[in-house]
CSV table of C-alpha atoms in Angstrom, one decimal:
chain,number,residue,atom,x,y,z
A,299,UNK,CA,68.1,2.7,57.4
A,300,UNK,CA,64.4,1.6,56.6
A,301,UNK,CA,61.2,2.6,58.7
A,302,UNK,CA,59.4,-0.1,58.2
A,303,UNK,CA,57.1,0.6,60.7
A,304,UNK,CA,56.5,4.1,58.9
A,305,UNK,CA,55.9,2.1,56.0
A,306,UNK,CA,54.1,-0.9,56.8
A,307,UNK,CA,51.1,0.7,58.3
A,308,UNK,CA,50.6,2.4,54.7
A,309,UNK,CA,52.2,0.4,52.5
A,310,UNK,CA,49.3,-2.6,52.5
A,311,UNK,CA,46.5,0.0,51.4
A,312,UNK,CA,49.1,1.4,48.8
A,313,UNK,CA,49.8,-2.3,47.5
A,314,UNK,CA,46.1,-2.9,47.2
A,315,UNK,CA,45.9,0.5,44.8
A,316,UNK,CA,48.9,-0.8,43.0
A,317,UNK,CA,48.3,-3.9,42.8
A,318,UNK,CA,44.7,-3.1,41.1
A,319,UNK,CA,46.5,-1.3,39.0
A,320,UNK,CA,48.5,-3.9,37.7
A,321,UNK,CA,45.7,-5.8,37.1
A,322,UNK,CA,44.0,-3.2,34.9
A,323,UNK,CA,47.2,-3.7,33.5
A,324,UNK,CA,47.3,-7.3,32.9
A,325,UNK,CA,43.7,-7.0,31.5
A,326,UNK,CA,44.4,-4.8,29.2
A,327,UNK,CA,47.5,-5.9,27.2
A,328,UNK,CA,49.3,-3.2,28.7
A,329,UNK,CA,51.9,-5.8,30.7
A,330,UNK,CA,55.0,-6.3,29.3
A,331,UNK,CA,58.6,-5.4,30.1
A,332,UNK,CA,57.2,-1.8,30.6
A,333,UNK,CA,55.1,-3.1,33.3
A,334,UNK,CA,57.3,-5.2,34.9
A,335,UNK,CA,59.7,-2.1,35.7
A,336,UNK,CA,56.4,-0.4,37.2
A,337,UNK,CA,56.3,-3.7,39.6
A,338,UNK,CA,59.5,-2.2,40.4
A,339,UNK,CA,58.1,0.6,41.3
A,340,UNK,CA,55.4,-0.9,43.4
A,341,UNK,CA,57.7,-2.8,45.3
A,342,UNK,CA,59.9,0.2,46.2
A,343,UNK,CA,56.8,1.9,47.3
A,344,UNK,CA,55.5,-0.4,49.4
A,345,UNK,CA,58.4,-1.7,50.8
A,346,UNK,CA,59.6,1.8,51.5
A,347,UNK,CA,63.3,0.6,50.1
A,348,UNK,CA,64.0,2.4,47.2
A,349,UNK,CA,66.5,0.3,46.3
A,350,UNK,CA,64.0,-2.4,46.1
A,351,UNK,CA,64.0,-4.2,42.4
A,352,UNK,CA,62.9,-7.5,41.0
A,353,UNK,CA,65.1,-9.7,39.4
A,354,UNK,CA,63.2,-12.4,37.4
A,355,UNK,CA,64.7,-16.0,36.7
A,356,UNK,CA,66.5,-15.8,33.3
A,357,UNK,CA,66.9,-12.3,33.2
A,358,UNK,CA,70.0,-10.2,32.3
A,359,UNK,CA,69.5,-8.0,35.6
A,360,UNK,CA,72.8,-8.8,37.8
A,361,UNK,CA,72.6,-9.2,41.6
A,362,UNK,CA,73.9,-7.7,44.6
A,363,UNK,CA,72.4,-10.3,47.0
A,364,UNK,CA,76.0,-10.7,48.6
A,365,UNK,CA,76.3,-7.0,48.8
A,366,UNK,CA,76.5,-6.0,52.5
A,367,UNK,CA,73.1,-5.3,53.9
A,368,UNK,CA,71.2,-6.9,51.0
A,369,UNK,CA,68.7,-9.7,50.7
A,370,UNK,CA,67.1,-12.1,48.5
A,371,UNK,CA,63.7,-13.0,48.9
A,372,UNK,CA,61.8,-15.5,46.9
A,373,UNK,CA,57.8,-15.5,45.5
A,374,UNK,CA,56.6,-18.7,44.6
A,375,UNK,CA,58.1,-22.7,45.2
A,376,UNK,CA,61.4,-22.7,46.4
A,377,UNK,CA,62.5,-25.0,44.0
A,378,UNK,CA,61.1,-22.7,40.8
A,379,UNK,CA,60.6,-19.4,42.1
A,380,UNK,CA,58.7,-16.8,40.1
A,381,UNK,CA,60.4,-13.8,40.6
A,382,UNK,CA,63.1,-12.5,43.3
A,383,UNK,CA,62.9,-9.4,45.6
A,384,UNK,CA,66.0,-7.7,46.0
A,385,UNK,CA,66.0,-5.5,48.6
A,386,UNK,CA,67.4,-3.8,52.0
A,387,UNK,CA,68.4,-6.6,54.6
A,388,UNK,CA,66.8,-4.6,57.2
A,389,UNK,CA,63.4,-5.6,55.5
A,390,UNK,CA,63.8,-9.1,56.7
A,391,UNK,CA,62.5,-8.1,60.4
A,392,UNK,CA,59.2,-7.4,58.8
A,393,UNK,CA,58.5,-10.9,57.7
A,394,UNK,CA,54.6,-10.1,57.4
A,395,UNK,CA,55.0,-7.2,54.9
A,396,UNK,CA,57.6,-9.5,52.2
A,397,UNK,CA,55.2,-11.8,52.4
A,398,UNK,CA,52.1,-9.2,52.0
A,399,UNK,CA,54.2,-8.3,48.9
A,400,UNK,CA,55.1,-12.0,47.9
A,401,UNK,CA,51.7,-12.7,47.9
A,402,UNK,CA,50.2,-9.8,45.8
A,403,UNK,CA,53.1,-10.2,43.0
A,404,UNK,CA,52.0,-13.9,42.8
A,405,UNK,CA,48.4,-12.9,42.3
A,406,UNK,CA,49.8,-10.6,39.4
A,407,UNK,CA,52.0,-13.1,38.1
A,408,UNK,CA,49.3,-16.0,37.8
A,409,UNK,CA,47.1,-13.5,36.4
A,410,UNK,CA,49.5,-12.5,33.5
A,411,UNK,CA,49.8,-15.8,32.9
A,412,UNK,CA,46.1,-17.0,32.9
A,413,UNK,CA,45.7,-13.3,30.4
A,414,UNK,CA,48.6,-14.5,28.0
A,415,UNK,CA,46.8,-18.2,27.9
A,416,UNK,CA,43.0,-16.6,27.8
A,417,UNK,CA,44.9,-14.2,24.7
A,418,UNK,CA,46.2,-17.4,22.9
A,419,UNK,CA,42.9,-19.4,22.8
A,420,UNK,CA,40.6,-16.5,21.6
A,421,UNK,CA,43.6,-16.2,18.7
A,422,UNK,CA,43.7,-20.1,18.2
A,423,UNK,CA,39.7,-19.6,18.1
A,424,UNK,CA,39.4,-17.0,15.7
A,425,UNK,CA,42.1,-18.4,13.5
A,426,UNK,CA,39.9,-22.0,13.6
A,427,UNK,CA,36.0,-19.7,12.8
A,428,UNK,CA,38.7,-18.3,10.1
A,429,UNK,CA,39.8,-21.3,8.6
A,430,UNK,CA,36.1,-23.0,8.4
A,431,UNK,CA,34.9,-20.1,6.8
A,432,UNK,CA,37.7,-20.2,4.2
A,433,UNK,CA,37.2,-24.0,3.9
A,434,UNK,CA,33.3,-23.6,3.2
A,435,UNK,CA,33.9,-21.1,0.2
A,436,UNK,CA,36.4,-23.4,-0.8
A,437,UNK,CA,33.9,-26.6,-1.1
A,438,UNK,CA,30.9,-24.0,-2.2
A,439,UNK,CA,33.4,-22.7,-4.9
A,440,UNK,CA,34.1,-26.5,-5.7
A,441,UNK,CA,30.5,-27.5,-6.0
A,442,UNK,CA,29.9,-24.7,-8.3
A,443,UNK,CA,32.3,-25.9,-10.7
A,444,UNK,CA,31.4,-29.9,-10.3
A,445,UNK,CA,27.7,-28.7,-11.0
A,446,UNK,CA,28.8,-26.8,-13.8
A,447,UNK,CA,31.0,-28.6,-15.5
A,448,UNK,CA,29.3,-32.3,-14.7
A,449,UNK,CA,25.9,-32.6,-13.8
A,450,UNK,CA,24.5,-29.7,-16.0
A,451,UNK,CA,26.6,-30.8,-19.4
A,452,UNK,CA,25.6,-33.9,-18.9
A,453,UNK,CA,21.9,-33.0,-18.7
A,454,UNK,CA,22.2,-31.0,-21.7
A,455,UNK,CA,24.1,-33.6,-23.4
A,456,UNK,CA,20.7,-35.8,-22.4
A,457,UNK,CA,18.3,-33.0,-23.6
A,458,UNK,CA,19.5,-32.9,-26.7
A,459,UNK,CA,19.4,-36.8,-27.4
A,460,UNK,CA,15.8,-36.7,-26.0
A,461,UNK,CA,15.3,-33.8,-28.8
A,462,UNK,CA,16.5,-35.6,-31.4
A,463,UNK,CA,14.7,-38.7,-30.8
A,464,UNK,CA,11.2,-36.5,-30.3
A,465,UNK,CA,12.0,-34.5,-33.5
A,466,UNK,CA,12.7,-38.2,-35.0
A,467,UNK,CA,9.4,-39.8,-33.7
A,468,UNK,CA,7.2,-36.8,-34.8
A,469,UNK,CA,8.8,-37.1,-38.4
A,470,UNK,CA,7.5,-40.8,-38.3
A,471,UNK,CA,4.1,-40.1,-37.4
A,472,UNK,CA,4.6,-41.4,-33.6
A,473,UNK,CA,3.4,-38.5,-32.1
A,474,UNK,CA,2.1,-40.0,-28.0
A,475,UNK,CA,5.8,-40.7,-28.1
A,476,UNK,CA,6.8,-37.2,-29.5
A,477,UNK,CA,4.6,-35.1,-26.7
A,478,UNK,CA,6.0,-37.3,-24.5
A,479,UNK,CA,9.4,-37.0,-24.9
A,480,UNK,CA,8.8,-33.2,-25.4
A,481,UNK,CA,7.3,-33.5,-21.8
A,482,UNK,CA,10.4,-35.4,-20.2
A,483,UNK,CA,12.4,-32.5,-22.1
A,484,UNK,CA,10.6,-29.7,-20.3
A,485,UNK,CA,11.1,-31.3,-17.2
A,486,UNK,CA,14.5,-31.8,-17.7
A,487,UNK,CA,14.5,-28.1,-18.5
A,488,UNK,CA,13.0,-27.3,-15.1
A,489,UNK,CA,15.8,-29.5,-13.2
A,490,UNK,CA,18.6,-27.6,-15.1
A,491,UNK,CA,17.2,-24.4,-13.9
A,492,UNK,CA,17.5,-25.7,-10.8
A,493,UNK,CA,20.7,-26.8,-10.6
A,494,UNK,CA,22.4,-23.5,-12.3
A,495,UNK,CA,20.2,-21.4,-9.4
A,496,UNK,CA,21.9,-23.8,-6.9
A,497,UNK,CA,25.1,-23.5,-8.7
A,498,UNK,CA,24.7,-20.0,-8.5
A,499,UNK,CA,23.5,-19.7,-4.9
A,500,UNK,CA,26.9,-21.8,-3.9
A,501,UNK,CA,29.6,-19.2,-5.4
A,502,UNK,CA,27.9,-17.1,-8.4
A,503,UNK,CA,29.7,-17.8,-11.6
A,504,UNK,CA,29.6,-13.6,-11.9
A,505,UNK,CA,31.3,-13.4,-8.8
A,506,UNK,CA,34.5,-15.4,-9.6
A,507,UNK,CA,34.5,-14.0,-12.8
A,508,UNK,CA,33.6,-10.1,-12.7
A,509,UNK,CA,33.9,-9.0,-9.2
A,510,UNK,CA,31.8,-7.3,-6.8
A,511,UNK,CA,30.3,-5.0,-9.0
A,512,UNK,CA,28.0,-7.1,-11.9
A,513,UNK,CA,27.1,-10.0,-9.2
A,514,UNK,CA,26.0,-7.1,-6.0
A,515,UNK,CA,24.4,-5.8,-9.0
A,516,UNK,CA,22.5,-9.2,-10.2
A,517,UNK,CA,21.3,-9.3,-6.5
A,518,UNK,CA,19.5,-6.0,-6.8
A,519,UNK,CA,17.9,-7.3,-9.8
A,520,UNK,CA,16.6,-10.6,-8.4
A,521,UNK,CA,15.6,-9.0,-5.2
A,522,UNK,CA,11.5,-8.7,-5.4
A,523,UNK,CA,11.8,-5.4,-3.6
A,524,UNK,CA,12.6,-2.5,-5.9
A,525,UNK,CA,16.8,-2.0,-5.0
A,526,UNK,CA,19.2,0.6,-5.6
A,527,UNK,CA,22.9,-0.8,-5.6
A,528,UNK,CA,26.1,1.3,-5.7
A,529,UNK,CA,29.6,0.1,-5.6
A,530,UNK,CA,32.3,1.5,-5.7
A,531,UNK,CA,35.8,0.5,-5.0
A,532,UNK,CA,38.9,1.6,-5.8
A,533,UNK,CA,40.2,-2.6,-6.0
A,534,UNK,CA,39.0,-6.0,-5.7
A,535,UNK,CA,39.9,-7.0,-2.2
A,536,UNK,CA,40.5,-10.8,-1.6
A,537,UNK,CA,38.5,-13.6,-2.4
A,538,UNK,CA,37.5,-14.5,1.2
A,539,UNK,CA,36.3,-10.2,1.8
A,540,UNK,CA,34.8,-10.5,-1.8
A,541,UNK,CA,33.0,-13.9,-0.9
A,542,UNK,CA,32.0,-12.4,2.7
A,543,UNK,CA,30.8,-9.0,1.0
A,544,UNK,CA,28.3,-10.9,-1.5
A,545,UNK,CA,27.5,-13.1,1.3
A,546,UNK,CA,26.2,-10.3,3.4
A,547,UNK,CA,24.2,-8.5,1.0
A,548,UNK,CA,22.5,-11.9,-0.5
A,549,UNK,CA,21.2,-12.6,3.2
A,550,UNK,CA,20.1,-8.9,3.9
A,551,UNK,CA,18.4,-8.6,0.6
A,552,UNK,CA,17.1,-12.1,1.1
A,553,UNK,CA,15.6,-11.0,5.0
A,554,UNK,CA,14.1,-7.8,3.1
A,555,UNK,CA,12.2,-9.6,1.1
A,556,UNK,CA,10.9,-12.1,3.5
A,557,UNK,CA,10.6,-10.0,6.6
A,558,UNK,CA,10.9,-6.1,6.3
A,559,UNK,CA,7.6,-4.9,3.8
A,560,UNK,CA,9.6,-2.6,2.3
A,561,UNK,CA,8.8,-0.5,-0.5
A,562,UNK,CA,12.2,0.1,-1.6
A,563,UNK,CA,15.9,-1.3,-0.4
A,564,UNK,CA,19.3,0.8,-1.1
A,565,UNK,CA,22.6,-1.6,-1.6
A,566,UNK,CA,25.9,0.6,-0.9
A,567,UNK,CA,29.5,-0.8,-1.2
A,568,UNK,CA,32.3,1.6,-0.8
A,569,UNK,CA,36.0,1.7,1.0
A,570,UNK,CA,35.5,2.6,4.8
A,571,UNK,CA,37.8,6.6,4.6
A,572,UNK,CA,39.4,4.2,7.4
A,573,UNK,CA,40.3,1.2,6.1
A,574,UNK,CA,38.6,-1.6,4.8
A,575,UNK,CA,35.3,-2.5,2.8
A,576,UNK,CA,31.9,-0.8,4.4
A,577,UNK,CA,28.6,-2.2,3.3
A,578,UNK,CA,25.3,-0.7,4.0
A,579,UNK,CA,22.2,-2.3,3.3
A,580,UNK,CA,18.7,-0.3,4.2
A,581,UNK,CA,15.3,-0.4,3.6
A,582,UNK,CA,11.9,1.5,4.8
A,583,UNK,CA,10.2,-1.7,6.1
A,584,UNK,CA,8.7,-2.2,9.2
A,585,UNK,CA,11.5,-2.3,11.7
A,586,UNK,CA,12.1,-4.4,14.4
A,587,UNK,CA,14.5,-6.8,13.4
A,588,UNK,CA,16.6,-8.4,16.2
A,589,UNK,CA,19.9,-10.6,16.1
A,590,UNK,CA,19.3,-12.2,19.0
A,591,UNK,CA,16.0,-13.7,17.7
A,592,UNK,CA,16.9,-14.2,13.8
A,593,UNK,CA,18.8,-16.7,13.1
A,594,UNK,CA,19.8,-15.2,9.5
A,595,UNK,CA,21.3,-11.9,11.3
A,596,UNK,CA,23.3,-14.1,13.9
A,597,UNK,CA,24.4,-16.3,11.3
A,598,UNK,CA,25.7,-13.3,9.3
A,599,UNK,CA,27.3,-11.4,12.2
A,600,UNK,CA,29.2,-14.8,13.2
A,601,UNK,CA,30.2,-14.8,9.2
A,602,UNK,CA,31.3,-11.3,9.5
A,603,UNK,CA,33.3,-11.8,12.9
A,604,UNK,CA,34.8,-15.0,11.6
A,605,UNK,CA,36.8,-12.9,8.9
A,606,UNK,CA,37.7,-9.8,11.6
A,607,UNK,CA,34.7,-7.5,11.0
A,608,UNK,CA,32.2,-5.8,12.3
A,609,UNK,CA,28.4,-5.9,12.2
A,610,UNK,CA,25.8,-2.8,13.5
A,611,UNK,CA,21.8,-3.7,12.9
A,612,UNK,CA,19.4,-0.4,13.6
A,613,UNK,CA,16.0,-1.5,13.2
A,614,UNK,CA,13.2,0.9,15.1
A,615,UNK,CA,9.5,-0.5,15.2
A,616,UNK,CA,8.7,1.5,12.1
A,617,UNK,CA,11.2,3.1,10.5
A,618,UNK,CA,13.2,0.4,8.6
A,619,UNK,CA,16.2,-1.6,9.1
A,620,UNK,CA,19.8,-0.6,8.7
A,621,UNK,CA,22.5,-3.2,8.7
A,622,UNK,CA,26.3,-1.4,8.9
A,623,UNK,CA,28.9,-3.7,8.5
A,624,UNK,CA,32.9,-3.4,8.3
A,625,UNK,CA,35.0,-5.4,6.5
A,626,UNK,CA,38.9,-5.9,6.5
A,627,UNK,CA,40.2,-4.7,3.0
């Protein structure tokens, strides 16, 4: 026999405790199978039946609802219930209680539910930052080669008609037409510069073609603030990490320069001992630098996120700025 009134009194405070539980549970990923047989549990303890189980639609678990002095009770719409209770007939004098129960498995239910569908849009979102990421290296990597292989040949190609023709009008004696195709050619000049920085500010040629190593350490070298760079890893990781890695140090050298009046700037590059790709970028500037306020630091920690890593900035008024980031390998 079941003493439900034993029961009842405590078994509403001990289905709150449980039922918290449950949702720690739900929150936490911990829910699955595994947590459905602690439900079992629950229910037992709060219904004071130890035979108490749940039987959930579709499952394998038989029933023994026509078993003498057993009962079937139902959470959710009668026409697509949820879950079943199974549990001691007597139990049905205590109406109140099944549907104390009833109610809190619901609340459980909905909530695993609403966690699975909160679990699949913050994966649908992170595969979508994922894939605009990889589709901007893709078009920056495109427009490096276009550049390269169009526009600039065909401005050379130009230059050196317009330096034939200058050396030809010099020869006969027209030189205002000489200086001033030699001025058209140094402007042309000029504009091909620019172009092969842009080129190389879209996806460095050096990059695609040596690796981390020669282009992190063509950054140092550009970088106005006197840099030391060290790389060292055991293997080239992937184009998107390697593209993200050069990405990250081009914008922290970039801020140094513009922001930190630093006296000197250290570049490191190593495998993390626990997985992945670590890069450290620190100076002795001034401090203070905040990626709430900067727009470059935000746009690099949503860079870094987009591609499943990790970002730390430490930047005390005063003693410099160190950005920590971790990388997937």
């Amino acid at each position: 026999m079941v003493l439900v009134p034993a029961a009842y009194a405590t078994g509403l405070i001990r289905m709150r405790t449980i039922r918290s539980r449950a949702v720690d549970l739900v929150q936490t990923g911990q829910l699955s199978e595994t947590g459905h047989d602690r439900w079992d549990g629950a229910v037992k303890t709060v219904l004071g039946d130890r035979t108490a189980r749940l039987v959930w639609p579709g499952s394998q678990r038989t029933t023994d609802r026509d078993a003498r002095g057993r009962a079937m009770s139902s959470v959710g719409d009668a026409d697509a219930p949820l879950v079943y209770i199974e549990h001691d007939a007597a139990l049905l004098d205590n109406p109140q209680l099944l549907r104390s129960v009833s109610a809190s498995l619901r609340i459980m239910i909905d909530n695993e539910r609403l966690t699975a569908e909160l679990r699949h849009s913050l994966r649908e979102v992170s595969r979508s930052r994922l894939r605009i990421v990889q589709a901007a290296d893709e078009a920056r990597r495109r427009a490096e080669r276009d550049l390269h292989d169009g526009s600039q040949q065909q401005l050379f190609s130009v230059a050196l008609r317009l330096r034939m023709a200058s050396d030809a009008a010099r020869a006969d004696g027209q030189v205002v037409l000489a200086d001033g195709l030699e001025t058209t050619i140094d402007q042309l000049a000029s504009a091909i510069k620019e172009l092969r920085e842009l080129a190389r500010g879209l996806h460095p040629a050096l990059l695609a073609e040596g690796g981390l190593v020669p282009a992190i350490a063509e950054l140092g070298r550009r970088c106005t603030v006197v840099t030391k760079v060290t790389v060292e890893l055991r293997e080239r990781p992937g184009q998107l990490i390697e593209a993200t890695v050069y990405y990250v140090v081009s914008e922290c050298l970039a801020n140094v320069t513009k922001y930190s009046g630093a006296s000197s700037c250290e570049v490191v590059v190593s495998d993390d001992p626990d997985g992945g790709i670590r890069v450290v970028v620190a100076d002795d500037g001034v401090g203070g630098a905040d990626p709430a306020r900067g727009s470059g630091l935000r746009g690099l920690a949503d860079r870094v996120d987009a591609v499943g890593g990790t970002m730390r900035v430490e930047s005390p008024v005063g003693a410099g700025t160190v950005v920590a980031i971790h990388l997937p390998g």
